Amino acid sequence: MPYGSRLAATMTRRLGRECVYTPSARLALYLALRRWCRPGARVLMSPVNDDVILFVVLAAGCRPVQAPVSVWDGNIDPAAVPESTWRNIDAVLTTNLYGIPDRVLELRRRCEQLGIPLIEDAAHAIGTHVDGQPVGTFGTAAAFSLSKHVAATAGGFLAVEDARTRRELELLRDDLLTPRRLRDDLNVTLRPLARSTVRTLHLVRPVWRTMQRLGLLERDEFRMALHAPRLTASARSAPSLTAYEPWVRVDLHGFRVRHGALVRGQLNLRMSRLDDDLTRRRAGVALLTGTAWASAALRERAVHDGPLPLFRVPLLVQDRDTLLERLVDHGMVCGYVYDPPLDDYAGAEFVEPSPDPSAARWFASHVLPADPLLARRMTGALTRERVAAARPSFPAAVKDATPPAPLGQ
């Protein structure tokens, strides 16, 4: 029986697509890029994205092409992508940032016209739908993460269109997996319990501050250190997951470690609770969407589609960086800040810069990713801190001042 087949079957029933189980979403994404993109392929993607994803694209031997984004949600703005760019790309990679869907219908239409694959990064969007269809079922393939909505620290899926492709990818996955160790399984199993205990005992602030002082965090800033000379040297080996592992493994060292029965059993239990988690997230999103810090686009979409089960709610605030430090004192560590945009972070040697970076820069520097499961605590903290809402005012935002159409359009 294939590795992780029970978990894969659960996700297949949920999506209606064939699924491959992987130890992480980043490995799933790497599998998709290797399967559908030749070395040197140009991949259109949002610059408001995790730097790990940039390194996965580079590890697959591809050239990341940074797209203009919507100032409201940081996802690709298809209408702002120049025709010259459309004519010279080989694939599109969505983000579905914080669970808000990309304009997937327009992106799919474009990809079909060009005859190129649409790869969906659905790590933040496991419960989101567009026109009644799950995110992750629109493209050629889609990567999902279990370390987000179900609060695990491992596990992912690659959803594909047919069983033959699934079997091919299972073989490729097995070649990339590293042997499991009991220590790794115990770490994956116990870390979620430790996090829950820290929150329950109201120890977030002292634990986080201690980790900062002791240098136990892999990132000193929002982005990991680039190490440009080493990155340049690694390109000579691409495509190669091993050559890029120092970057791809950050925050998840076991991203390609084969999980034992202990880990898979825990993930099966957490998957069984997913729908309850999504219900609680919708309630938190509804609360946060009604605040002054939510964008007009988020409120507009809630009117059309109801509250989404977002992984994080993108609130737009003034003086965001200072606020993040103050929120630690309220017992909340807000991660998933992708600032600066990838083209500013990596430079033209490693990515093709966006033709219009202004919206990405503004959004990345003002967004506060709020956990909807902590919605009441967050609104209370922002109110006590007298946080001012931010609204874009630069020229590039004027044409985008009207909130987007309902989801996916």
mmCIF file of C-alpha atoms in Angstrom:
data_model
loop_
_atom_site.group_PDB
_atom_site.id
_atom_site.type_symbol
_atom_site.label_atom_id
_atom_site.label_comp_id
_atom_site.label_asym_id
_atom_site.label_seq_id
_atom_site.Cartn_x
_atom_site.Cartn_y
_atom_site.Cartn_z
ATOM 1 C CA MET A 1 0.000 0.000 0.000
ATOM 2 C CA PRO A 2 1.447 3.450 -0.918
ATOM 3 C CA TYR A 3 2.900 5.593 1.858
ATOM 4 C CA GLY A 4 0.240 7.779 3.516
ATOM 5 C CA SER A 5 -2.587 6.204 1.506
ATOM 6 C CA ARG A 6 -5.186 6.572 4.287
ATOM 7 C CA LEU A 7 -4.563 10.297 4.624
ATOM 8 C CA ALA A 8 -4.517 10.666 0.844
ATOM 9 C CA ALA A 9 -7.855 8.848 0.558
ATOM 10 C CA THR A 10 -9.419 11.216 3.097
ATOM 11 C CA MET A 11 -8.289 14.245 1.109
ATOM 12 C CA THR A 12 -9.356 12.639 -2.184
ATOM 13 C CA ARG A 13 -12.901 12.229 -0.845
ATOM 14 C CA ARG A 14 -12.893 15.821 0.275
ATOM 15 C CA LEU A 15 -11.675 17.322 -3.006
ATOM 16 C CA GLY A 16 -12.895 14.850 -5.571
ATOM 17 C CA ARG A 17 -9.353 14.706 -6.965
ATOM 18 C CA GLU A 18 -6.558 12.172 -6.694
ATOM 19 C CA CYS A 19 -4.174 13.096 -3.871
ATOM 20 C CA VAL A 20 -0.581 12.217 -3.017
ATOM 21 C CA TYR A 21 0.396 12.460 0.656
ATOM 22 C CA THR A 22 3.635 14.343 1.378
ATOM 23 C CA PRO A 23 5.414 15.303 4.619
ATOM 24 C CA SER A 24 4.893 18.995 3.748
ATOM 25 C CA ALA A 25 3.242 21.355 1.280
ATOM 26 C CA ARG A 26 6.647 22.592 0.151
ATOM 27 C CA LEU A 27 7.603 19.086 -0.966
ATOM 28 C CA ALA A 28 4.233 18.760 -2.726
ATOM 29 C CA LEU A 29 4.898 21.999 -4.588
ATOM 30 C CA TYR A 30 8.364 20.841 -5.581
ATOM 31 C CA LEU A 31 6.881 17.639 -6.992
ATOM 32 C CA ALA A 32 4.417 19.650 -9.079
ATOM 33 C CA LEU A 33 7.085 21.959 -10.471
ATOM 34 C CA ARG A 34 9.362 19.041 -11.372
ATOM 35 C CA ARG A 35 6.484 17.192 -13.037
ATOM 36 C CA TRP A 36 5.100 20.045 -15.151
ATOM 37 C CA CYS A 37 7.949 22.544 -15.591
ATOM 38 C CA ARG A 38 11.164 21.979 -17.501
ATOM 39 C CA PRO A 39 14.440 23.395 -16.113
ATOM 40 C CA GLY A 40 14.577 27.094 -16.921
ATOM 41 C CA ALA A 41 10.785 27.467 -17.012
ATOM 42 C CA ARG A 42 9.467 30.932 -16.150
ATOM 43 C CA VAL A 43 6.859 30.743 -13.381
ATOM 44 C CA LEU A 44 4.530 33.695 -12.759
ATOM 45 C CA MET A 45 3.866 34.173 -9.032
ATOM 46 C CA SER A 46 2.968 36.809 -6.455
ATOM 47 C CA PRO A 47 5.878 38.579 -4.728
ATOM 48 C CA VAL A 48 3.820 38.643 -1.503
ATOM 49 C CA ASN A 49 4.630 35.064 -0.605
ATOM 50 C CA ASP A 50 6.712 33.002 1.793
ATOM 51 C CA ASP A 51 10.408 33.078 0.886
ATOM 52 C CA VAL A 52 10.448 29.278 1.262
ATOM 53 C CA ILE A 53 8.217 29.103 -1.828
ATOM 54 C CA LEU A 54 10.701 31.206 -3.777
ATOM 55 C CA PHE A 55 13.453 28.724 -2.907
ATOM 56 C CA VAL A 56 11.263 25.765 -3.858
ATOM 57 C CA VAL A 57 10.778 27.326 -7.302
ATOM 58 C CA LEU A 58 14.519 27.894 -7.618
ATOM 59 C CA ALA A 59 15.251 24.354 -6.427
ATOM 60 C CA ALA A 60 13.042 23.036 -9.225
ATOM 61 C CA GLY A 61 15.306 24.851 -11.691
ATOM 62 C CA CYS A 62 12.685 27.484 -12.571
ATOM 63 C CA ARG A 63 12.856 31.271 -12.934
ATOM 64 C CA PRO A 64 10.388 33.119 -10.627
ATOM 65 C CA VAL A 65 8.588 35.926 -12.475
ATOM 66 C CA GLN A 66 7.001 38.410 -10.071
ATOM 67 C CA ALA A 67 3.494 39.565 -10.961
ATOM 68 C CA PRO A 68 1.670 42.797 -10.145
ATOM 69 C CA VAL A 69 -0.773 42.156 -7.314
ATOM 70 C CA SER A 70 -4.026 43.527 -5.973
ATOM 71 C CA VAL A 71 -3.478 46.125 -3.297
ATOM 72 C CA TRP A 72 -6.407 44.603 -1.399
ATOM 73 C CA ASP A 73 -5.172 41.053 -0.896
ATOM 74 C CA GLY A 74 -1.646 40.561 -2.317
ATOM 75 C CA ASN A 75 -2.725 37.973 -4.893
ATOM 76 C CA ILE A 76 -1.891 38.151 -8.606
ATOM 77 C CA ASP A 77 -3.820 40.826 -10.529
ATOM 78 C CA PRO A 78 -4.243 39.166 -13.958
ATOM 79 C CA ALA A 79 -5.361 42.383 -15.631
ATOM 80 C CA ALA A 80 -2.156 44.173 -14.583
ATOM 81 C CA VAL A 81 0.190 41.505 -15.978
ATOM 82 C CA PRO A 82 1.626 42.868 -19.258
ATOM 83 C CA GLU A 83 0.812 40.934 -22.416
ATOM 84 C CA SER A 84 4.536 40.613 -23.054
ATOM 85 C CA THR A 85 4.836 38.741 -19.749
ATOM 86 C CA TRP A 86 1.916 36.453 -20.531
ATOM 87 C CA ARG A 87 3.566 35.509 -23.831
ATOM 88 C CA ASN A 88 6.823 34.558 -22.095
ATOM 89 C CA ILE A 89 5.836 32.461 -19.101
ATOM 90 C CA ASP A 90 5.644 28.684 -18.823
ATOM 91 C CA ALA A 91 3.441 28.249 -15.746
ATOM 92 C CA VAL A 92 1.389 30.177 -13.189
ATOM 93 C CA LEU A 93 1.646 29.566 -9.439
ATOM 94 C CA THR A 94 -1.179 30.951 -7.289
ATOM 95 C CA THR A 95 -0.855 31.911 -3.610
ATOM 96 C CA ASN A 96 -4.424 32.143 -2.236
ATOM 97 C CA LEU A 97 -2.847 34.396 0.353
ATOM 98 C CA TYR A 98 -4.181 33.806 3.878
ATOM 99 C CA GLY A 99 -6.994 31.764 2.288
ATOM 100 C CA ILE A 100 -8.389 34.499 0.017
ATOM 101 C CA PRO A 101 -8.627 32.907 -3.436
ATOM 102 C CA ASP A 102 -6.663 34.154 -6.382
ATOM 103 C CA ARG A 103 -8.629 35.283 -9.451
ATOM 104 C CA VAL A 104 -8.532 31.632 -10.355
ATOM 105 C CA LEU A 105 -11.149 31.663 -13.107
ATOM 106 C CA GLU A 106 -9.282 34.340 -15.056
ATOM 107 C CA LEU A 107 -5.929 32.661 -14.392
ATOM 108 C CA ARG A 108 -7.263 29.325 -15.558
ATOM 109 C CA ARG A 109 -8.656 30.916 -18.721
ATOM 110 C CA ARG A 110 -5.306 32.514 -19.466
ATOM 111 C CA CYS A 111 -3.397 29.293 -18.845
ATOM 112 C CA GLU A 112 -5.730 27.320 -21.102
ATOM 113 C CA GLN A 113 -5.258 29.881 -23.870
ATOM 114 C CA LEU A 114 -1.485 29.658 -23.506
ATOM 115 C CA GLY A 115 -1.376 25.888 -23.015
ATOM 116 C CA ILE A 116 0.582 26.162 -19.757
ATOM 117 C CA PRO A 117 -0.038 24.590 -16.316
ATOM 118 C CA LEU A 118 -1.829 26.381 -13.498
ATOM 119 C CA ILE A 119 -0.374 25.204 -10.183
ATOM 120 C CA GLU A 120 -2.350 26.165 -7.090
ATOM 121 C CA ASP A 121 -0.616 26.754 -3.787
ATOM 122 C CA ALA A 122 -3.601 26.047 -1.544
ATOM 123 C CA ALA A 123 -1.664 25.818 1.736
ATOM 124 C CA HIS A 124 -3.743 28.660 3.236
ATOM 125 C CA ALA A 125 -7.020 27.699 1.544
ATOM 126 C CA ILE A 126 -7.917 24.110 2.393
ATOM 127 C CA GLY A 127 -11.570 25.018 3.099
ATOM 128 C CA THR A 128 -12.152 27.807 0.569
ATOM 129 C CA HIS A 129 -14.488 27.508 -2.439
ATOM 130 C CA VAL A 130 -14.989 29.528 -5.611
ATOM 131 C CA ASP A 131 -18.368 29.204 -7.314
ATOM 132 C CA GLY A 132 -19.043 26.167 -5.123
ATOM 133 C CA GLN A 133 -15.835 24.433 -6.235
ATOM 134 C CA PRO A 134 -12.931 23.828 -3.814
ATOM 135 C CA VAL A 135 -9.750 25.811 -4.277
ATOM 136 C CA GLY A 136 -7.219 23.278 -5.453
ATOM 137 C CA THR A 137 -9.431 21.784 -8.163
ATOM 138 C CA PHE A 138 -9.076 24.474 -10.826
ATOM 139 C CA GLY A 139 -5.511 23.914 -11.974
ATOM 140 C CA THR A 140 -3.269 21.160 -13.185
ATOM 141 C CA ALA A 141 -2.160 20.415 -9.611
ATOM 142 C CA ALA A 142 -2.529 21.891 -6.128
ATOM 143 C CA ALA A 143 -0.410 21.748 -2.975
ATOM 144 C CA PHE A 144 -2.084 21.653 0.459
ATOM 145 C CA SER A 145 -0.712 21.940 3.993
ATOM 146 C CA LEU A 146 -1.842 20.331 7.243
ATOM 147 C CA SER A 147 0.362 22.602 9.342
ATOM 148 C CA LYS A 148 -2.099 25.474 8.882
ATOM 149 C CA HIS A 149 -5.800 24.832 9.497
ATOM 150 C CA VAL A 150 -5.448 21.674 11.568
ATOM 151 C CA ALA A 151 -2.538 23.045 13.645
ATOM 152 C CA ALA A 152 -0.184 20.189 12.884
ATOM 153 C CA THR A 153 3.520 20.753 12.310
ATOM 154 C CA ALA A 154 3.760 18.492 9.296
ATOM 155 C CA GLY A 155 1.825 16.906 6.487
ATOM 156 C CA GLY A 156 0.644 17.939 3.049
ATOM 157 C CA PHE A 157 -0.949 16.799 -0.180
ATOM 158 C CA LEU A 158 -0.544 17.221 -3.896
ATOM 159 C CA ALA A 159 -3.903 17.033 -5.687
ATOM 160 C CA VAL A 160 -3.830 15.991 -9.350
ATOM 161 C CA GLU A 161 -6.333 15.155 -12.060
ATOM 162 C CA ASP A 162 -5.990 11.379 -12.513
ATOM 163 C CA ALA A 163 -4.770 8.163 -10.925
ATOM 164 C CA ARG A 164 -1.973 7.569 -13.425
ATOM 165 C CA THR A 165 -0.388 10.934 -12.629
ATOM 166 C CA ARG A 166 -0.809 10.241 -8.918
ATOM 167 C CA ARG A 167 1.094 6.975 -9.210
ATOM 168 C CA GLU A 168 3.922 8.660 -11.132
ATOM 169 C CA LEU A 169 4.213 11.337 -8.462
ATOM 170 C CA GLU A 170 4.193 8.794 -5.648
ATOM 171 C CA LEU A 171 7.318 7.250 -7.175
ATOM 172 C CA LEU A 172 9.007 10.641 -7.496
ATOM 173 C CA ARG A 173 8.040 11.472 -3.902
ATOM 174 C CA ASP A 174 9.452 8.206 -2.585
ATOM 175 C CA ASP A 175 12.800 8.971 -4.239
ATOM 176 C CA LEU A 176 12.936 12.321 -2.422
ATOM 177 C CA LEU A 177 11.938 11.157 1.061
ATOM 178 C CA THR A 178 14.606 10.742 3.715
ATOM 179 C CA PRO A 179 14.400 7.914 6.305
ATOM 180 C CA ARG A 180 12.318 8.517 9.399
ATOM 181 C CA ARG A 181 13.804 8.593 12.880
ATOM 182 C CA LEU A 182 11.901 8.126 16.121
ATOM 183 C CA ARG A 183 13.207 11.494 17.311
ATOM 184 C CA ASP A 184 11.646 13.210 14.279
ATOM 185 C CA ASP A 185 8.292 11.502 14.839
ATOM 186 C CA LEU A 186 8.240 12.494 18.506
ATOM 187 C CA ASN A 187 9.126 16.086 17.635
ATOM 188 C CA VAL A 188 6.302 16.353 15.089
ATOM 189 C CA THR A 189 3.834 14.765 17.506
ATOM 190 C CA LEU A 190 4.733 16.778 20.607
ATOM 191 C CA ARG A 191 5.264 20.257 19.149
ATOM 192 C CA PRO A 192 1.533 20.999 18.631
ATOM 193 C CA LEU A 193 0.847 19.889 22.196
ATOM 194 C CA ALA A 194 3.612 22.156 23.503
ATOM 195 C CA ARG A 195 2.229 25.137 21.580
ATOM 196 C CA SER A 196 -1.250 24.514 22.913
ATOM 197 C CA THR A 197 0.080 24.303 26.473
ATOM 198 C CA VAL A 198 1.958 27.594 26.106
ATOM 199 C CA ARG A 199 -1.219 29.346 24.937
ATOM 200 C CA THR A 200 -3.418 27.748 27.598
ATOM 201 C CA LEU A 201 -1.038 28.769 30.402
ATOM 202 C CA HIS A 202 -0.694 32.308 28.981
ATOM 203 C CA LEU A 203 3.028 31.874 28.498
ATOM 204 C CA VAL A 204 3.273 33.206 24.921
ATOM 205 C CA ARG A 205 5.029 36.427 25.887
ATOM 206 C CA PRO A 206 7.753 35.004 28.189
ATOM 207 C CA VAL A 207 8.425 32.018 25.922
ATOM 208 C CA TRP A 208 8.692 34.163 22.775
ATOM 209 C CA ARG A 209 10.917 36.771 24.433
ATOM 210 C CA THR A 210 13.194 34.050 25.796
ATOM 211 C CA MET A 211 13.542 32.466 22.348
ATOM 212 C CA GLN A 212 14.423 35.877 20.901
ATOM 213 C CA ARG A 213 17.079 36.538 23.541
ATOM 214 C CA LEU A 214 18.634 33.089 23.159
ATOM 215 C CA GLY A 215 18.735 33.303 19.360
ATOM 216 C CA LEU A 216 16.511 30.239 18.939
ATOM 217 C CA LEU A 217 14.494 31.697 16.058
ATOM 218 C CA GLU A 218 15.639 30.846 12.527
ATOM 219 C CA ARG A 219 14.563 34.244 11.213
ATOM 220 C CA ASP A 220 15.806 37.456 12.791
ATOM 221 C CA GLU A 221 13.470 39.402 10.496
ATOM 222 C CA PHE A 222 10.395 38.583 8.414
ATOM 223 C CA ARG A 223 12.605 37.072 5.712
ATOM 224 C CA MET A 224 15.380 34.535 6.225
ATOM 225 C CA ALA A 225 18.948 35.539 5.351
ATOM 226 C CA LEU A 226 19.439 35.225 1.584
ATOM 227 C CA HIS A 227 23.128 34.201 1.517
ATOM 228 C CA ALA A 228 23.378 35.334 -2.110
ATOM 229 C CA PRO A 229 26.842 33.859 -2.961
ATOM 230 C CA ARG A 230 25.778 30.403 -1.738
ATOM 231 C CA LEU A 231 22.473 30.743 -3.559
ATOM 232 C CA THR A 232 24.268 31.594 -6.796
ATOM 233 C CA ALA A 233 26.489 28.542 -6.409
ATOM 234 C CA SER A 234 23.473 26.303 -5.764
ATOM 235 C CA ALA A 235 21.975 27.297 -9.121
ATOM 236 C CA ARG A 236 24.680 25.265 -10.846
ATOM 237 C CA SER A 237 23.094 22.104 -9.403
ATOM 238 C CA ALA A 238 19.444 22.947 -10.142
ATOM 239 C CA PRO A 239 17.088 21.250 -10.356
ATOM 240 C CA SER A 240 18.116 19.813 -7.003
ATOM 241 C CA LEU A 241 16.234 19.775 -3.733
ATOM 242 C CA THR A 242 19.407 18.844 -1.864
ATOM 243 C CA ALA A 243 21.342 21.874 -3.163
ATOM 244 C CA TYR A 244 18.639 24.239 -1.890
ATOM 245 C CA GLU A 245 17.824 22.412 1.325
ATOM 246 C CA PRO A 246 19.460 25.050 3.613
ATOM 247 C CA TRP A 247 16.729 27.474 2.471
ATOM 248 C CA VAL A 248 13.801 25.136 1.793
ATOM 249 C CA ARG A 249 13.958 23.507 5.232
ATOM 250 C CA VAL A 250 13.795 26.738 7.304
ATOM 251 C CA ASP A 251 11.047 26.525 9.969
ATOM 252 C CA LEU A 252 10.382 22.900 8.993
ATOM 253 C CA HIS A 253 13.524 20.769 9.014
ATOM 254 C CA GLY A 254 11.573 17.565 8.483
ATOM 255 C CA PHE A 255 9.896 18.796 5.303
ATOM 256 C CA ARG A 256 10.829 15.595 3.453
ATOM 257 C CA VAL A 257 11.266 13.090 6.287
ATOM 258 C CA ARG A 258 9.153 9.944 5.929
ATOM 259 C CA HIS A 259 6.572 9.961 8.733
ATOM 260 C CA GLY A 260 5.953 6.892 10.833
ATOM 261 C CA ALA A 261 2.603 5.522 12.015
ATOM 262 C CA LEU A 262 2.659 7.759 15.118
ATOM 263 C CA VAL A 263 2.654 10.974 13.070
ATOM 264 C CA ARG A 264 0.221 9.722 10.459
ATOM 265 C CA GLY A 265 -2.196 8.594 13.173
ATOM 266 C CA GLN A 266 -2.143 12.027 14.774
ATOM 267 C CA LEU A 267 -2.723 13.698 11.405
ATOM 268 C CA ASN A 268 -5.681 11.422 10.691
ATOM 269 C CA LEU A 269 -7.208 12.522 14.002
ATOM 270 C CA ARG A 270 -6.622 16.184 13.230
ATOM 271 C CA MET A 271 -8.093 15.797 9.734
ATOM 272 C CA SER A 272 -11.279 14.419 11.300
ATOM 273 C CA ARG A 273 -11.655 17.737 13.146
ATOM 274 C CA LEU A 274 -11.101 19.948 10.101
ATOM 275 C CA ASP A 275 -14.736 20.897 9.523
ATOM 276 C CA ASP A 276 -15.126 22.034 13.137
ATOM 277 C CA ASP A 277 -12.008 24.141 12.716
ATOM 278 C CA LEU A 278 -13.384 25.730 9.533
ATOM 279 C CA THR A 279 -16.645 26.600 11.297
ATOM 280 C CA ARG A 280 -14.780 28.363 14.099
ATOM 281 C CA ARG A 281 -12.660 30.215 11.571
ATOM 282 C CA ARG A 282 -15.709 31.522 9.727
ATOM 283 C CA ALA A 283 -17.052 32.932 12.991
ATOM 284 C CA GLY A 284 -13.756 34.697 13.694
ATOM 285 C CA VAL A 285 -13.545 36.026 10.131
ATOM 286 C CA ALA A 286 -17.066 37.428 10.437
ATOM 287 C CA LEU A 287 -16.045 39.334 13.573
ATOM 288 C CA LEU A 288 -12.789 40.702 12.126
ATOM 289 C CA THR A 289 -14.384 41.617 8.788
ATOM 290 C CA GLY A 290 -16.725 43.964 10.621
ATOM 291 C CA THR A 291 -13.884 46.034 12.081
ATOM 292 C CA ALA A 292 -12.388 49.264 10.760
ATOM 293 C CA TRP A 293 -9.096 47.494 10.002
ATOM 294 C CA ALA A 294 -10.607 45.118 7.420
ATOM 295 C CA SER A 295 -10.301 46.248 3.811
ATOM 296 C CA ALA A 296 -13.357 47.268 1.826
ATOM 297 C CA ALA A 297 -12.635 44.326 -0.468
ATOM 298 C CA LEU A 298 -12.876 41.853 2.422
ATOM 299 C CA ARG A 299 -16.204 43.325 3.510
ATOM 300 C CA GLU A 300 -17.494 43.302 -0.081
ATOM 301 C CA ARG A 301 -16.575 39.665 -0.505
ATOM 302 C CA ALA A 302 -18.276 38.767 2.765
ATOM 303 C CA VAL A 303 -21.502 40.278 1.414
ATOM 304 C CA HIS A 304 -21.302 38.176 -1.764
ATOM 305 C CA ASP A 305 -19.844 34.943 -0.400
ATOM 306 C CA GLY A 306 -20.267 34.969 3.371
ATOM 307 C CA PRO A 307 -17.320 34.703 5.765
ATOM 308 C CA LEU A 308 -14.515 32.551 4.409
ATOM 309 C CA PRO A 309 -12.680 30.008 6.621
ATOM 310 C CA LEU A 310 -9.461 31.996 6.307
ATOM 311 C CA PHE A 311 -6.153 30.877 7.757
ATOM 312 C CA ARG A 312 -5.410 34.508 8.593
ATOM 313 C CA VAL A 313 -7.472 37.677 8.146
ATOM 314 C CA PRO A 314 -5.453 40.422 6.405
ATOM 315 C CA LEU A 315 -6.097 43.559 8.440
ATOM 316 C CA LEU A 316 -4.577 46.797 7.102
ATOM 317 C CA VAL A 317 -2.980 48.931 9.820
ATOM 318 C CA GLN A 318 -0.660 51.879 10.328
ATOM 319 C CA ASP A 319 2.743 51.353 11.964
ATOM 320 C CA ARG A 320 2.468 47.579 11.517
ATOM 321 C CA ASP A 321 6.002 46.623 12.573
ATOM 322 C CA THR A 322 5.786 48.411 15.916
ATOM 323 C CA LEU A 323 2.343 46.942 16.472
ATOM 324 C CA LEU A 324 3.636 43.381 16.012
ATOM 325 C CA GLU A 325 6.018 43.877 18.929
ATOM 326 C CA ARG A 326 3.263 45.316 21.123
ATOM 327 C CA LEU A 327 0.953 42.409 20.350
ATOM 328 C CA VAL A 328 3.454 40.009 21.929
ATOM 329 C CA ASP A 329 2.678 41.727 25.223
ATOM 330 C CA HIS A 330 -0.976 40.851 24.588
ATOM 331 C CA GLY A 331 0.011 37.186 24.198
ATOM 332 C CA MET A 332 -0.131 37.037 20.393
ATOM 333 C CA VAL A 333 2.726 36.329 17.981
ATOM 334 C CA CYS A 334 1.599 37.199 14.468
ATOM 335 C CA GLY A 335 3.591 35.329 11.844
ATOM 336 C CA TYR A 336 3.144 34.944 8.095
ATOM 337 C CA VAL A 337 4.299 38.477 7.313
ATOM 338 C CA TYR A 338 5.846 38.471 3.830
ATOM 339 C CA ASP A 339 7.732 41.742 3.755
ATOM 340 C CA PRO A 340 9.553 42.963 1.712
ATOM 341 C CA PRO A 341 8.108 41.547 -1.538
ATOM 342 C CA LEU A 342 10.228 38.812 -3.086
ATOM 343 C CA ASP A 343 11.672 40.963 -5.876
ATOM 344 C CA ASP A 344 12.939 43.527 -3.349
ATOM 345 C CA TYR A 345 14.202 40.726 -1.108
ATOM 346 C CA ALA A 346 15.979 38.599 -3.703
ATOM 347 C CA GLY A 347 16.838 41.032 -6.484
ATOM 348 C CA ALA A 348 17.027 40.596 -10.240
ATOM 349 C CA GLU A 349 19.709 37.908 -10.070
ATOM 350 C CA PHE A 350 17.246 35.424 -8.615
ATOM 351 C CA VAL A 351 13.830 36.668 -9.768
ATOM 352 C CA GLU A 352 12.357 38.716 -12.591
ATOM 353 C CA PRO A 353 11.038 41.844 -10.843
ATOM 354 C CA SER A 354 7.427 42.938 -11.088
ATOM 355 C CA PRO A 355 6.747 45.651 -13.681
ATOM 356 C CA ASP A 356 4.701 47.498 -11.040
ATOM 357 C CA PRO A 357 5.809 46.729 -7.468
ATOM 358 C CA SER A 358 3.945 49.548 -5.695
ATOM 359 C CA ALA A 359 0.848 47.603 -4.653
ATOM 360 C CA ALA A 360 2.911 44.680 -3.344
ATOM 361 C CA ARG A 361 5.154 47.007 -1.339
ATOM 362 C CA TRP A 362 2.225 48.824 0.229
ATOM 363 C CA PHE A 363 0.252 45.699 1.062
ATOM 364 C CA ALA A 364 3.256 43.812 2.455
ATOM 365 C CA SER A 365 4.180 46.693 4.769
ATOM 366 C CA HIS A 366 0.658 47.327 6.121
ATOM 367 C CA VAL A 367 -0.944 43.901 6.420
ATOM 368 C CA LEU A 368 -1.453 42.372 9.853
ATOM 369 C CA PRO A 369 -2.283 38.648 9.474
ATOM 370 C CA ALA A 370 -4.797 38.067 12.291
ATOM 371 C CA ASP A 371 -5.673 34.565 13.448
ATOM 372 C CA PRO A 372 -9.487 34.282 13.248
ATOM 373 C CA LEU A 373 -9.428 31.792 16.128
ATOM 374 C CA LEU A 374 -8.169 34.678 18.284
ATOM 375 C CA ALA A 375 -10.550 37.260 16.817
ATOM 376 C CA ARG A 376 -11.948 38.638 20.078
ATOM 377 C CA ARG A 377 -8.532 38.886 21.693
ATOM 378 C CA MET A 378 -7.173 40.611 18.589
ATOM 379 C CA THR A 379 -9.953 43.188 18.333
ATOM 380 C CA GLY A 380 -9.592 43.938 22.038
ATOM 381 C CA ALA A 381 -5.834 44.432 21.730
ATOM 382 C CA LEU A 382 -6.105 46.662 18.641
ATOM 383 C CA THR A 383 -8.775 48.755 20.336
ATOM 384 C CA ARG A 384 -6.672 49.203 23.491
ATOM 385 C CA GLU A 385 -3.632 50.096 21.382
ATOM 386 C CA ARG A 386 -5.738 52.630 19.416
ATOM 387 C CA VAL A 387 -4.488 51.235 16.123
ATOM 388 C CA ALA A 388 -5.287 53.312 13.040
ATOM 389 C CA ALA A 389 -6.551 51.625 9.893
ATOM 390 C CA ALA A 390 -4.480 52.021 6.718
ATOM 391 C CA ARG A 391 -5.893 52.742 3.275
ATOM 392 C CA PRO A 392 -3.855 52.952 0.056
ATOM 393 C CA SER A 393 -3.552 56.394 -1.478
ATOM 394 C CA PHE A 394 -0.754 56.099 -4.061
ATOM 395 C CA PRO A 395 -1.598 56.430 -7.797
ATOM 396 C CA ALA A 396 -1.366 52.718 -8.544
ATOM 397 C CA ALA A 397 -4.164 52.100 -6.060
ATOM 398 C CA VAL A 398 -6.576 54.504 -7.724
ATOM 399 C CA LYS A 399 -7.455 52.147 -10.585
ATOM 400 C CA ASP A 400 -7.731 49.338 -8.043
ATOM 401 C CA ALA A 401 -9.792 51.386 -5.590
ATOM 402 C CA THR A 402 -12.930 49.440 -6.393
ATOM 403 C CA PRO A 403 -12.981 46.180 -4.448
ATOM 404 C CA PRO A 404 -12.669 43.044 -6.577
ATOM 405 C CA ALA A 405 -15.629 41.126 -7.920
ATOM 406 C CA PRO A 406 -16.884 38.104 -5.966
ATOM 407 C CA LEU A 407 -14.374 35.344 -5.373
ATOM 408 C CA GLY A 408 -12.320 33.985 -8.218
ATOM 409 C CA GLN A 409 -13.458 36.441 -10.877
#
